[in-house]
C-alpha cells in the first residue's frame, strides 16, 4: 500500500495537493478536517466537542482523532493506499498511526512536508475565508492556528526524518509546479 502523510501549516495547500495525488495514484483520502466539519455540521457528540476546540484555534484531542481514524481505515479494506490530510499532527498521533497501520500489515510510505512562507499562509487563509465562509479563517484565529502549528505540530517533521520518511516539498509557486515536485518525490520511493 502507498500511504502518504501530507503535512504543512494551515493554508499550505494540503487539500488541493491531496486531490491531485488521489487522482494520480488512485488513493483513498482521509481528511480529518473534512471528517470533523461533517461531524460538526451533523451536530454529533464528537462534532460538538471538536467545534469548541477548533473555534479556539486549538487541536482536537488525540483520542477523538485516533478513534475516528481507526473506523475510517477499517472501511477502506480494498484500498491501494491512503493519503492522510491533517493527521497526524503530533508525535503521539504519528506513533498511534504507525501502530494502527502496522497491525494492518502496512506503514506510512512517505511524509510530504509542504513548506510555505508565513506571510503567504496568512494571505491564502484570509482569501479562503472570504470564498468559503469558514469561521476559522479570520486573522485572529489564523495567527492562533499558526502558533499552535509551530509549537505542537512542526516537531513532527523531526519524527519522520528519524523514520527516514520525510520529504520537504517547496510549497510556493503554481499548483502544477508544486504537484510536479510531489510526483518526483512519490515516484522515487
CSV table of C-alpha atoms in Angstrom, one decimal:
chain,number,residue,atom,x,y,z
A,1,UNK,CA,0.0,0.0,0.0
A,2,UNK,CA,1.1,3.6,-0.7
A,3,UNK,CA,0.3,5.5,2.4
A,4,UNK,CA,1.1,9.2,2.3
A,5,UNK,CA,1.1,11.8,5.1
A,6,UNK,CA,0.7,15.3,3.6
A,7,UNK,CA,2.0,17.8,6.0
A,8,UNK,CA,2.2,21.6,6.3
A,9,UNK,CA,0.9,24.6,8.1
A,10,UNK,CA,-2.7,25.7,7.7
A,11,UNK,CA,-3.0,27.2,4.2
A,12,UNK,CA,0.0,25.3,2.8
A,13,UNK,CA,-2.2,23.6,0.1
A,14,UNK,CA,-2.6,20.2,1.6
A,15,UNK,CA,-6.2,19.8,0.5
A,16,UNK,CA,-5.5,21.0,-3.1
A,17,UNK,CA,-2.4,18.8,-3.5
A,18,UNK,CA,-4.2,15.8,-1.9
A,19,UNK,CA,-6.9,15.9,-4.6
A,20,UNK,CA,-4.2,15.8,-7.3
A,21,UNK,CA,-2.3,12.9,-5.5
A,22,UNK,CA,-5.6,10.9,-5.2
A,23,UNK,CA,-6.3,11.3,-9.0
A,24,UNK,CA,-2.7,10.4,-9.9
A,25,UNK,CA,-2.2,7.4,-7.7
A,26,UNK,CA,-5.8,6.1,-7.0
A,27,UNK,CA,-5.6,6.6,-3.3
A,28,UNK,CA,-8.3,7.0,-0.7
A,29,UNK,CA,-8.4,10.3,1.1
A,30,UNK,CA,-8.7,10.8,4.9
A,31,UNK,CA,-9.0,14.5,5.8
A,32,UNK,CA,-9.6,14.9,9.5
A,33,UNK,CA,-10.7,18.5,8.8
A,34,UNK,CA,-13.4,17.3,6.4
A,35,UNK,CA,-14.5,14.5,8.8
A,36,UNK,CA,-14.6,16.9,11.7
A,37,UNK,CA,-16.5,19.6,9.8
A,38,UNK,CA,-19.0,16.9,8.8
A,39,UNK,CA,-19.4,15.8,12.4
A,40,UNK,CA,-19.9,19.4,13.5
A,41,UNK,CA,-22.5,20.1,10.7
A,42,UNK,CA,-24.4,17.0,11.8
A,43,UNK,CA,-24.1,18.1,15.4
A,44,UNK,CA,-22.8,14.7,16.6
A,45,UNK,CA,-21.3,14.4,20.1
A,46,UNK,CA,-17.8,14.4,18.6
A,47,UNK,CA,-18.7,17.4,16.4
A,48,UNK,CA,-19.9,19.4,19.4
A,49,UNK,CA,-16.7,18.7,21.3
A,50,UNK,CA,-14.5,19.3,18.2
A,51,UNK,CA,-16.2,22.6,17.4
A,52,UNK,CA,-15.3,24.0,20.8
A,53,UNK,CA,-11.6,23.2,20.3
A,54,UNK,CA,-11.5,24.4,16.7
A,55,UNK,CA,-13.2,27.7,17.3
A,56,UNK,CA,-10.5,28.5,19.9
A,57,UNK,CA,-7.8,27.6,17.3
A,58,UNK,CA,-6.8,24.5,19.4
A,59,UNK,CA,-6.1,20.9,18.3
A,60,UNK,CA,-8.8,18.3,18.8
A,61,UNK,CA,-7.6,15.8,21.5
A,62,UNK,CA,-5.7,12.7,20.1
A,63,UNK,CA,-8.1,10.1,21.4
A,64,UNK,CA,-11.0,11.5,19.5
A,65,UNK,CA,-9.0,11.7,16.3
A,66,UNK,CA,-7.4,8.2,16.7
A,67,UNK,CA,-10.8,6.5,17.3
A,68,UNK,CA,-12.3,8.2,14.3
A,69,UNK,CA,-9.3,7.3,12.1
A,70,UNK,CA,-9.4,3.6,13.0
A,71,UNK,CA,-13.0,3.4,11.9
A,72,UNK,CA,-12.3,5.2,8.6
A,73,UNK,CA,-9.3,3.0,7.9
A,74,UNK,CA,-11.2,-0.2,8.5
A,75,UNK,CA,-13.8,0.9,6.0
A,76,UNK,CA,-11.2,1.1,3.2
A,77,UNK,CA,-10.1,-2.6,3.1
A,78,UNK,CA,-9.5,-2.9,-0.7
A,79,UNK,CA,-7.6,0.3,-1.0
A,80,UNK,CA,-4.3,0.9,-3.0
A,81,UNK,CA,-3.4,3.3,-0.2
A,82,UNK,CA,-4.4,6.3,1.8
A,83,UNK,CA,-3.4,9.9,1.9
A,84,UNK,CA,-3.7,11.3,5.4
A,85,UNK,CA,-4.5,15.1,5.3
A,86,UNK,CA,-4.4,16.8,8.7
A,87,UNK,CA,-3.3,13.7,10.6
A,88,UNK,CA,-1.0,13.1,12.4
A,89,UNK,CA,-0.4,16.5,14.0
A,90,UNK,CA,1.6,15.4,17.0
A,91,UNK,CA,4.3,12.7,17.6
A,92,UNK,CA,1.9,10.6,19.8
A,93,UNK,CA,-0.6,10.6,16.9
A,94,UNK,CA,2.2,9.6,14.5
A,95,UNK,CA,3.1,6.7,16.8
A,96,UNK,CA,-0.5,5.7,17.1
A,97,UNK,CA,-0.9,5.9,13.2
A,98,UNK,CA,2.2,3.7,12.8
A,99,UNK,CA,0.8,1.2,15.3
A,100,UNK,CA,-2.6,1.1,13.6
A,101,UNK,CA,-1.0,0.7,10.1
A,102,UNK,CA,1.4,-2.0,11.4
A,103,UNK,CA,-1.5,-4.0,12.8
A,104,UNK,CA,-2.9,-3.9,9.3
A,105,UNK,CA,0.4,-5.0,7.7
A,106,UNK,CA,1.4,-1.7,6.3
A,107,UNK,CA,3.1,1.6,7.2
A,108,UNK,CA,3.5,5.2,6.2
A,109,UNK,CA,5.3,5.3,2.9
A,110,UNK,CA,6.3,9.0,2.9
A,111,UNK,CA,5.6,12.2,4.7
A,112,UNK,CA,5.4,15.1,2.2
A,113,UNK,CA,6.1,18.4,4.0
A,114,UNK,CA,4.7,21.4,2.1
A,115,UNK,CA,6.8,24.4,3.1
A,116,UNK,CA,5.3,27.8,2.6
A,117,UNK,CA,6.3,31.3,3.9
A,118,UNK,CA,4.3,32.6,6.8
A,119,UNK,CA,3.0,35.8,5.0
A,120,UNK,CA,1.8,33.7,2.1
A,121,UNK,CA,0.0,31.3,4.5
A,122,UNK,CA,-1.9,34.2,6.2
A,123,UNK,CA,-2.9,35.7,2.8
A,124,UNK,CA,-4.1,32.3,1.5
A,125,UNK,CA,-6.2,31.6,4.6
A,126,UNK,CA,-7.7,35.1,4.6
A,127,UNK,CA,-8.6,34.7,0.9
A,128,UNK,CA,-10.1,31.2,1.6
A,129,UNK,CA,-12.2,32.6,4.4
A,130,UNK,CA,-13.7,35.2,2.0
A,131,UNK,CA,-14.5,32.5,-0.5
A,132,UNK,CA,-15.6,29.6,1.8
A,133,UNK,CA,-17.0,31.5,4.7
A,134,UNK,CA,-15.1,29.2,7.1
A,135,UNK,CA,-15.4,30.7,10.6
A,136,UNK,CA,-11.8,29.6,11.4
A,137,UNK,CA,-10.3,31.7,8.5
A,138,UNK,CA,-10.1,35.1,10.3
A,139,UNK,CA,-6.8,36.8,11.2
A,140,UNK,CA,-7.0,36.2,15.0
A,141,UNK,CA,-7.8,32.5,14.6
A,142,UNK,CA,-5.3,32.1,11.8
A,143,UNK,CA,-2.5,33.5,14.0
A,144,UNK,CA,-3.5,31.2,16.8
A,145,UNK,CA,-3.6,28.2,14.5
A,146,UNK,CA,-0.1,29.0,13.1
A,147,UNK,CA,1.2,29.5,16.6
A,148,UNK,CA,-0.2,26.0,17.6
A,149,UNK,CA,1.3,24.6,14.4
A,150,UNK,CA,4.8,25.9,15.1
A,151,UNK,CA,4.8,24.8,18.8
A,152,UNK,CA,3.0,21.5,18.6
A,153,UNK,CA,2.9,20.2,15.1
A,154,UNK,CA,6.2,21.2,13.4
A,155,UNK,CA,8.3,18.8,15.6
A,156,UNK,CA,6.5,16.0,13.6
A,157,UNK,CA,8.9,16.7,10.8
A,158,UNK,CA,11.8,15.6,13.0
A,159,UNK,CA,10.0,12.4,13.9
A,160,UNK,CA,9.5,11.5,10.2
A,161,UNK,CA,13.1,12.5,9.5
A,162,UNK,CA,14.1,9.9,12.1
A,163,UNK,CA,11.9,7.4,10.4
A,164,UNK,CA,13.5,8.2,7.0
A,165,UNK,CA,10.1,9.0,5.6
A,166,UNK,CA,10.3,12.9,5.4
A,167,UNK,CA,10.5,14.7,2.1
A,168,UNK,CA,10.5,18.5,2.1
A,169,UNK,CA,8.4,20.0,-0.8
A,170,UNK,CA,8.7,23.7,-1.7
A,171,UNK,CA,5.0,24.8,-1.5
A,172,UNK,CA,5.4,28.1,-3.3
A,173,UNK,CA,4.6,28.5,-7.0
A,174,UNK,CA,1.7,27.3,-9.1
A,175,UNK,CA,-0.4,24.3,-8.1
A,176,UNK,CA,1.1,22.4,-11.1
A,177,UNK,CA,4.7,23.3,-10.1
A,178,UNK,CA,4.1,22.1,-6.6
A,179,UNK,CA,2.4,18.9,-7.8
A,180,UNK,CA,5.4,18.2,-10.1
A,181,UNK,CA,7.7,18.3,-7.0
A,182,UNK,CA,5.3,15.9,-5.2
A,183,UNK,CA,5.2,13.4,-8.1
A,184,UNK,CA,9.0,13.4,-8.3
A,185,UNK,CA,9.1,12.5,-4.6
A,186,UNK,CA,6.5,9.8,-4.7
A,187,UNK,CA,7.8,8.2,-7.9
A,188,UNK,CA,11.3,8.0,-6.3
A,189,UNK,CA,10.0,5.9,-3.3
